[in-house]
């Protein structure tokens, strides 16, 4: 039994997932109040040197061929043994297709309460508090992270990944995994993402164009901005209708519903058929010379500058900022 | 092939959400409920499996506002058996309590497969799927978009972020968290739903909902501040671009 | 080598054929001359695998199941152009095409956009998926207050059926407010159902959802039966059509008029209030459901002529030959589908006509039209200067609001 805050580090195909760093940042804040350490848990095979930059006080590595790929029940058994034995105060997971199943399964197996959709944490007089977002972010719920032990599944938004990165590799302890689970689930193969056009519904940054772009040639300017920002170009109906962008880029009632971190709407009026498909965006910023355009009713920030004047300047500044 | 689909009813986000006077929950009088979108996919996947390989589909739903419509619509799409879970489902009921109750109802049904939506937007204490699998002692795979049945096992396509997916084999009986059915939930003509209302029966089963442990207590529930209109950025292109870059940094996209 | 003749599904064709007979005038399908005029006048006939005449041919050949496999049936916008020209007066729109769409729905052959609109209607009582509780929000700020029947609890002269788009669509809500102002200026004793109103259901009916239509009609019927009023007035020709021609056989029978008919009757009281000039060449678009389907052509023109400064001009296609905006029969909800198939929009065709006659203003009288034509003015080259206004808006403008 300890006041340590555990972080189950997610990784896929040799890459630490961004959410893992977010968890580390949250864990740091919790550990400061609980008086324990931030302990990273890394399961996998040949992963000894994978987590060099996670900001944890120490890293427990369970390295075993049976853990080479994420198999839900195998990972769950391995974690159950470790967490049950160490009994930390809180275990943080990513609320993802890896973390969420582990957290749920462990909640039942260990009998520990689970808090989901946790966007941020804070501390209140030594008490550890969760801040979760429900109903697509329309409702927030806050409360104490149940004591003496709890599992928390986190979503991005409250902490930046940068806050969870460390300057030096953490000390590593090797842990032997528990006896393997019953093998009811087996991995047959991975299926690579389709190399073809992007799936805008999965993109985090969308730079979207509407009628205001006026013609196909101007889209190149927007493409450069999107590229500089690490996002992709999407569009409202009129642009796709004209054939200036493929239908895979269409955002709207007849196209795709998107949920990016940032939706930059350039020359888009915000008609209902378009607006309804972007309401899941975390932040919408709109550029439209028409101050009364309905897009400004749903955007968080806006400007009535002419996009032809703004975009090139913005692209340059974004490039500079990234260096 | 016996498939059971337990579904959840969740707040309809089209309606304005109102926090109750205690400030810890949604006001039950103004909230409108609807079928959890992913559970709709679970029902569709179950019907597709039945159409492909034969079988029997049972849909379970809690007795809340709108439940009859949900069950009759499922019947009109091809569900064979409809079970309504009755109890006073107050705010105290979380997914752990629901999963425990549903597990008790499912056990005697001895299904080959339990399909449920991978998540819902009101899952404060985790999603139904993994909890249900835990209480049933069955394997669980979530974020499933594609199911085929083999002899004694299911082959599922599990989705990861960034477009990557994996094909997994799961020994049956198992619980699957459905992200997307093989095709979007089908349309069913209203006349068919009306017909189902006349011909289908909804069985009622009382469930004991004693233990609500498993989730956090809510000290405060609130709606985040929404600006009525966009905060407008003024100035020359240079100045506005600077402001935007600062915002991008704040958001963590730069 | 002989091509194999596929098995025909005689039973399906026969039962469909029989079902047509249950529709008023449906038996006339027997007298189809296969003249092909319907196929020719249909705005999307050239795209359909089975425009009306060919559909009848397939029926006679007992190959009707092929029709249900073709998704181009959904290009039909229920504009009544075919019914208008049929020499033997087969009820092609209300009968044949609607029944065909019903079969397509039952067969699961439905564009996804239409599915969303129908499911929204079923759940929220309107195809836009807006909260039923907010149905009267458009009226906030109108002075004097727009009376809501459930609050007024008194008899009124006019029950104003506002309709889905008049209640929720941002381009059409101003039309509702304008009409409220006109009613108030004329001291019309009116009330609206507000949140008790649900979609009239007529376009859903014509898109093949008979069951949904009946459910909506029953709801509206129940709401209306609580109140006392002399007549229903609506700005929505689709609602007008429903109340006039479909609701009565469901036991819901009230006198109903389009607002243009209602106001034209009051022209003597209205004219003096139209103080401000609207100096413009105005052309009037006859809505399919007001004009061709229900024969109301003159009342809207009388109102427009009464506005000082208005020079009324006719487009080549007017009255019974009016060009559909493309919104009927589910078309309002299938913009993506229609575009994919046609790469033109019917609304653009109409806007070009308005420009050709040198119109400054394209006047409309149906809630589908203001948004559809306005969108078209943005994509038709040179149409940016064409203004689209509902007659109610022009009247309110002339009144000085």
mmCIF file of N, CA, C and O in Angstrom, chain C residues 195-244:
data_model
loop_
_atom_site.group_PDB
_atom_site.id
_atom_site.type_symbol
_atom_site.label_atom_id
_atom_site.label_comp_id
_atom_site.label_asym_id
_atom_site.label_seq_id
_atom_site.Cartn_x
_atom_site.Cartn_y
_atom_site.Cartn_z
ATOM 1 N N UNK C 195 -44.376 24.627 -29.216
ATOM 2 C CA UNK C 195 -43.731 23.331 -29.006
ATOM 3 C C UNK C 195 -44.683 22.153 -29.223
ATOM 4 O O UNK C 195 -44.243 21.009 -29.342
ATOM 5 N N UNK C 196 -45.986 22.425 -29.287
ATOM 6 C CA UNK C 196 -46.935 21.337 -29.529
ATOM 7 C C UNK C 196 -47.039 20.981 -31.006
ATOM 8 O O UNK C 196 -47.635 19.969 -31.367
ATOM 9 N N UNK C 197 -46.470 21.859 -31.840
ATOM 10 C CA UNK C 197 -46.546 21.598 -33.271
ATOM 11 C C UNK C 197 -45.445 20.608 -33.658
ATOM 12 O O UNK C 197 -44.318 20.687 -33.160
ATOM 13 N N UNK C 198 -45.772 19.672 -34.524
ATOM 14 C CA UNK C 198 -44.733 18.820 -35.104
ATOM 15 C C UNK C 198 -44.810 18.970 -36.623
ATOM 16 O O UNK C 198 -45.749 19.581 -37.139
ATOM 17 N N UNK C 199 -43.871 18.419 -37.307
ATOM 18 C CA UNK C 199 -43.823 18.510 -38.762
ATOM 19 C C UNK C 199 -45.163 18.103 -39.370
ATOM 20 O O UNK C 199 -45.804 17.175 -38.895
ATOM 21 N N UNK C 200 -45.580 18.844 -40.407
ATOM 22 C CA UNK C 200 -46.798 18.436 -41.107
ATOM 23 C C UNK C 200 -46.611 17.061 -41.727
ATOM 24 O O UNK C 200 -47.561 16.336 -41.940
ATOM 25 N N UNK C 201 -45.377 16.714 -42.038
ATOM 26 C CA UNK C 201 -45.070 15.378 -42.514
ATOM 27 C C UNK C 201 -45.263 15.153 -43.991
ATOM 28 O O UNK C 201 -45.044 14.038 -44.477
ATOM 29 N N UNK C 202 -45.683 16.197 -44.749
ATOM 30 C CA UNK C 202 -46.041 15.942 -46.135
ATOM 31 C C UNK C 202 -44.858 15.499 -46.991
ATOM 32 O O UNK C 202 -44.986 14.593 -47.808
ATOM 33 N N UNK C 203 -43.696 16.158 -46.813
ATOM 34 C CA UNK C 203 -42.546 15.745 -47.616
ATOM 35 C C UNK C 203 -42.074 14.357 -47.206
ATOM 36 O O UNK C 203 -41.602 13.587 -48.039
ATOM 37 N N UNK C 204 -42.212 14.041 -45.919
ATOM 38 C CA UNK C 204 -41.836 12.696 -45.467
ATOM 39 C C UNK C 204 -42.759 11.658 -46.098
ATOM 40 O O UNK C 204 -42.343 10.572 -46.493
ATOM 41 N N UNK C 205 -44.047 12.020 -46.210
ATOM 42 C CA UNK C 205 -45.015 11.123 -46.850
ATOM 43 C C UNK C 205 -44.609 10.860 -48.291
ATOM 44 O O UNK C 205 -44.594 9.717 -48.752
ATOM 45 N N UNK C 206 -44.256 11.969 -48.979
ATOM 46 C CA UNK C 206 -43.894 11.828 -50.390
ATOM 47 C C UNK C 206 -42.539 11.175 -50.579
ATOM 48 O O UNK C 206 -42.200 10.753 -51.679
ATOM 49 N N UNK C 207 -41.778 11.076 -49.483
ATOM 50 C CA UNK C 207 -40.498 10.369 -49.553
ATOM 51 C C UNK C 207 -40.674 8.907 -49.170
ATOM 52 O O UNK C 207 -39.710 8.186 -48.972
ATOM 53 N N UNK C 208 -41.917 8.481 -49.046
ATOM 54 C CA UNK C 208 -42.194 7.071 -48.819
ATOM 55 C C UNK C 208 -42.519 6.676 -47.394
ATOM 56 O O UNK C 208 -42.700 5.493 -47.103
ATOM 57 N N UNK C 209 -42.579 7.635 -46.493
ATOM 58 C CA UNK C 209 -42.859 7.280 -45.101
ATOM 59 C C UNK C 209 -44.302 7.582 -44.731
ATOM 60 O O UNK C 209 -44.616 8.548 -44.025
ATOM 61 N N UNK C 210 -45.181 6.740 -45.185
ATOM 62 C CA UNK C 210 -46.597 6.884 -44.911
ATOM 63 C C UNK C 210 -46.859 6.737 -43.408
ATOM 64 O O UNK C 210 -47.633 7.467 -42.810
ATOM 65 N N UNK C 211 -46.198 5.745 -42.813
ATOM 66 C CA UNK C 211 -46.397 5.467 -41.395
ATOM 67 C C UNK C 211 -45.987 6.658 -40.536
ATOM 68 O O UNK C 211 -46.688 7.052 -39.592
ATOM 69 N N UNK C 212 -44.860 7.237 -40.851
ATOM 70 C CA UNK C 212 -44.368 8.392 -40.106
ATOM 71 C C UNK C 212 -45.317 9.572 -40.270
ATOM 72 O O UNK C 212 -45.646 10.278 -39.313
ATOM 73 N N UNK C 213 -45.798 9.752 -41.498
ATOM 74 C CA UNK C 213 -46.745 10.834 -41.783
ATOM 75 C C UNK C 213 -47.975 10.711 -40.898
ATOM 76 O O UNK C 213 -48.427 11.688 -40.296
ATOM 77 N N UNK C 214 -48.502 9.489 -40.827
ATOM 78 C CA UNK C 214 -49.723 9.297 -40.040
ATOM 79 C C UNK C 214 -49.467 9.555 -38.561
ATOM 80 O O UNK C 214 -50.314 10.111 -37.857
ATOM 81 N N UNK C 215 -48.293 9.164 -38.088
ATOM 82 C CA UNK C 215 -47.960 9.406 -36.684
ATOM 83 C C UNK C 215 -47.901 10.909 -36.408
ATOM 84 O O UNK C 215 -48.408 11.398 -35.407
ATOM 85 N N UNK C 216 -47.277 11.659 -37.304
ATOM 86 C CA UNK C 216 -47.168 13.113 -37.142
ATOM 87 C C UNK C 216 -48.537 13.772 -37.230
ATOM 88 O O UNK C 216 -48.868 14.662 -36.442
ATOM 89 N N UNK C 217 -49.343 13.317 -38.189
ATOM 90 C CA UNK C 217 -50.676 13.894 -38.353
ATOM 91 C C UNK C 217 -51.490 13.689 -37.084
ATOM 92 O O UNK C 217 -52.177 14.598 -36.614
ATOM 93 N N UNK C 218 -51.370 12.482 -36.519
ATOM 94 C CA UNK C 218 -52.124 12.204 -35.300
ATOM 95 C C UNK C 218 -51.701 13.149 -34.178
ATOM 96 O O UNK C 218 -52.534 13.652 -33.422
ATOM 97 N N UNK C 219 -50.399 13.414 -34.085
ATOM 98 C CA UNK C 219 -49.911 14.326 -33.039
ATOM 99 C C UNK C 219 -50.440 15.731 -33.250
ATOM 100 O O UNK C 219 -50.918 16.378 -32.321
ATOM 101 N N UNK C 220 -50.337 16.210 -34.504
ATOM 102 C CA UNK C 220 -50.844 17.553 -34.791
ATOM 103 C C UNK C 220 -52.349 17.608 -34.544
ATOM 104 O O UNK C 220 -52.871 18.578 -33.999
ATOM 105 N N UNK C 221 -53.030 16.532 -34.954
ATOM 106 C CA UNK C 221 -54.475 16.478 -34.765
ATOM 107 C C UNK C 221 -54.848 16.597 -33.302
ATOM 108 O O UNK C 221 -55.773 17.335 -32.920
ATOM 109 N N UNK C 222 -54.105 15.864 -32.462
ATOM 110 C CA UNK C 222 -54.402 15.916 -31.026
ATOM 111 C C UNK C 222 -54.154 17.313 -30.494
ATOM 112 O O UNK C 222 -54.951 17.844 -29.723
ATOM 113 N N UNK C 223 -53.050 17.917 -30.904
ATOM 114 C CA UNK C 223 -52.731 19.256 -30.411
ATOM 115 C C UNK C 223 -53.812 20.245 -30.831
ATOM 116 O O UNK C 223 -54.304 21.043 -30.025
ATOM 117 N N UNK C 224 -54.215 20.178 -32.091
ATOM 118 C CA UNK C 224 -55.210 21.126 -32.608
ATOM 119 C C UNK C 224 -56.564 20.948 -31.943
ATOM 120 O O UNK C 224 -57.313 21.916 -31.724
ATOM 121 N N UNK C 225 -56.899 19.700 -31.635
ATOM 122 C CA UNK C 225 -58.240 19.433 -31.104
ATOM 123 C C UNK C 225 -58.455 20.086 -29.745
ATOM 124 O O UNK C 225 -59.580 20.214 -29.283
ATOM 125 N N UNK C 226 -57.366 20.510 -29.093
ATOM 126 C CA UNK C 226 -57.537 21.148 -27.786
ATOM 127 C C UNK C 226 -58.017 22.586 -27.901
ATOM 128 O O UNK C 226 -58.418 23.184 -26.900
ATOM 129 N N UNK C 227 -57.870 23.163 -29.071
ATOM 130 C CA UNK C 227 -58.101 24.598 -29.195
ATOM 131 C C UNK C 227 -59.221 24.935 -30.159
ATOM 132 O O UNK C 227 -59.626 24.138 -30.985
ATOM 133 N N UNK C 228 -59.728 26.169 -29.984
ATOM 134 C CA UNK C 228 -60.791 26.652 -30.853
ATOM 135 C C UNK C 228 -60.246 27.728 -31.771
ATOM 136 O O UNK C 228 -59.631 28.698 -31.318
ATOM 137 N N UNK C 229 -60.478 27.547 -33.050
ATOM 138 C CA UNK C 229 -60.044 28.548 -34.024
ATOM 139 C C UNK C 229 -60.906 28.384 -35.263
ATOM 140 O O UNK C 229 -61.523 27.339 -35.475
ATOM 141 N N UNK C 230 -60.925 29.430 -36.097
ATOM 142 C CA UNK C 230 -61.815 29.370 -37.263
ATOM 143 C C UNK C 230 -61.153 28.729 -38.477
ATOM 144 O O UNK C 230 -61.813 28.079 -39.281
ATOM 145 N N UNK C 231 -59.862 28.958 -38.600
ATOM 146 C CA UNK C 231 -59.193 28.380 -39.750
ATOM 147 C C UNK C 231 -57.697 28.267 -39.481
ATOM 148 O O UNK C 231 -57.165 28.893 -38.558
ATOM 149 N N UNK C 232 -57.061 27.451 -40.305
ATOM 150 C CA UNK C 232 -55.609 27.319 -40.247
ATOM 151 C C UNK C 232 -55.024 28.135 -41.395
ATOM 152 O O UNK C 232 -55.504 28.067 -42.533
ATOM 153 N N UNK C 233 -54.006 28.913 -41.069
ATOM 154 C CA UNK C 233 -53.285 29.632 -42.120
ATOM 155 C C UNK C 233 -51.822 29.226 -42.000
ATOM 156 O O UNK C 233 -51.294 29.086 -40.895
ATOM 157 N N UNK C 234 -51.205 28.974 -43.117
ATOM 158 C CA UNK C 234 -49.809 28.556 -43.069
ATOM 159 C C UNK C 234 -49.003 29.211 -44.174
ATOM 160 O O UNK C 234 -49.543 29.534 -45.239
ATOM 161 N N UNK C 235 -47.719 29.413 -43.926
ATOM 162 C CA UNK C 235 -46.810 29.958 -44.929
ATOM 163 C C UNK C 235 -46.142 28.842 -45.704
ATOM 164 O O UNK C 235 -45.353 29.071 -46.611
ATOM 165 N N UNK C 236 -46.447 27.615 -45.319
ATOM 166 C CA UNK C 236 -45.765 26.456 -45.886
ATOM 167 C C UNK C 236 -46.694 25.693 -46.827
ATOM 168 O O UNK C 236 -47.636 25.044 -46.362
ATOM 169 N N UNK C 237 -46.449 25.772 -48.152
ATOM 170 C CA UNK C 237 -47.312 25.056 -49.094
ATOM 171 C C UNK C 237 -47.363 23.547 -48.857
ATOM 172 O O UNK C 237 -48.359 22.902 -49.202
ATOM 173 N N UNK C 238 -46.337 22.987 -48.263
ATOM 174 C CA UNK C 238 -46.363 21.548 -47.998
ATOM 175 C C UNK C 238 -47.346 21.240 -46.872
ATOM 176 O O UNK C 238 -48.119 20.295 -46.951
ATOM 177 N N UNK C 239 -47.321 22.079 -45.850
ATOM 178 C CA UNK C 239 -48.284 21.916 -44.766
ATOM 179 C C UNK C 239 -49.691 22.176 -45.300
ATOM 180 O O UNK C 239 -50.649 21.476 -44.964
ATOM 181 N N UNK C 240 -49.767 23.168 -46.159
ATOM 182 C CA UNK C 240 -51.047 23.518 -46.790
ATOM 183 C C UNK C 240 -51.603 22.299 -47.516
ATOM 184 O O UNK C 240 -52.779 21.939 -47.359
ATOM 185 N N UNK C 241 -50.767 21.658 -48.294
ATOM 186 C CA UNK C 241 -51.190 20.480 -49.035
ATOM 187 C C UNK C 241 -51.642 19.364 -48.092
ATOM 188 O O UNK C 241 -52.653 18.700 -48.324
ATOM 189 N N UNK C 242 -50.889 19.185 -47.010
ATOM 190 C CA UNK C 242 -51.228 18.131 -46.055
ATOM 191 C C UNK C 242 -52.592 18.384 -45.415
ATOM 192 O O UNK C 242 -53.453 17.506 -45.396
ATOM 193 N N UNK C 243 -52.763 19.605 -44.915
ATOM 194 C CA UNK C 243 -54.015 19.909 -44.233
ATOM 195 C C UNK C 243 -55.204 19.884 -45.179
ATOM 196 O O UNK C 243 -56.310 19.487 -44.813
ATOM 197 N N UNK C 244 -54.962 20.309 -46.410
ATOM 198 C CA UNK C 244 -56.070 20.413 -47.371
ATOM 199 C C UNK C 244 -56.425 19.051 -47.938
ATOM 200 O O UNK C 244 -57.609 18.703 -48.040
#
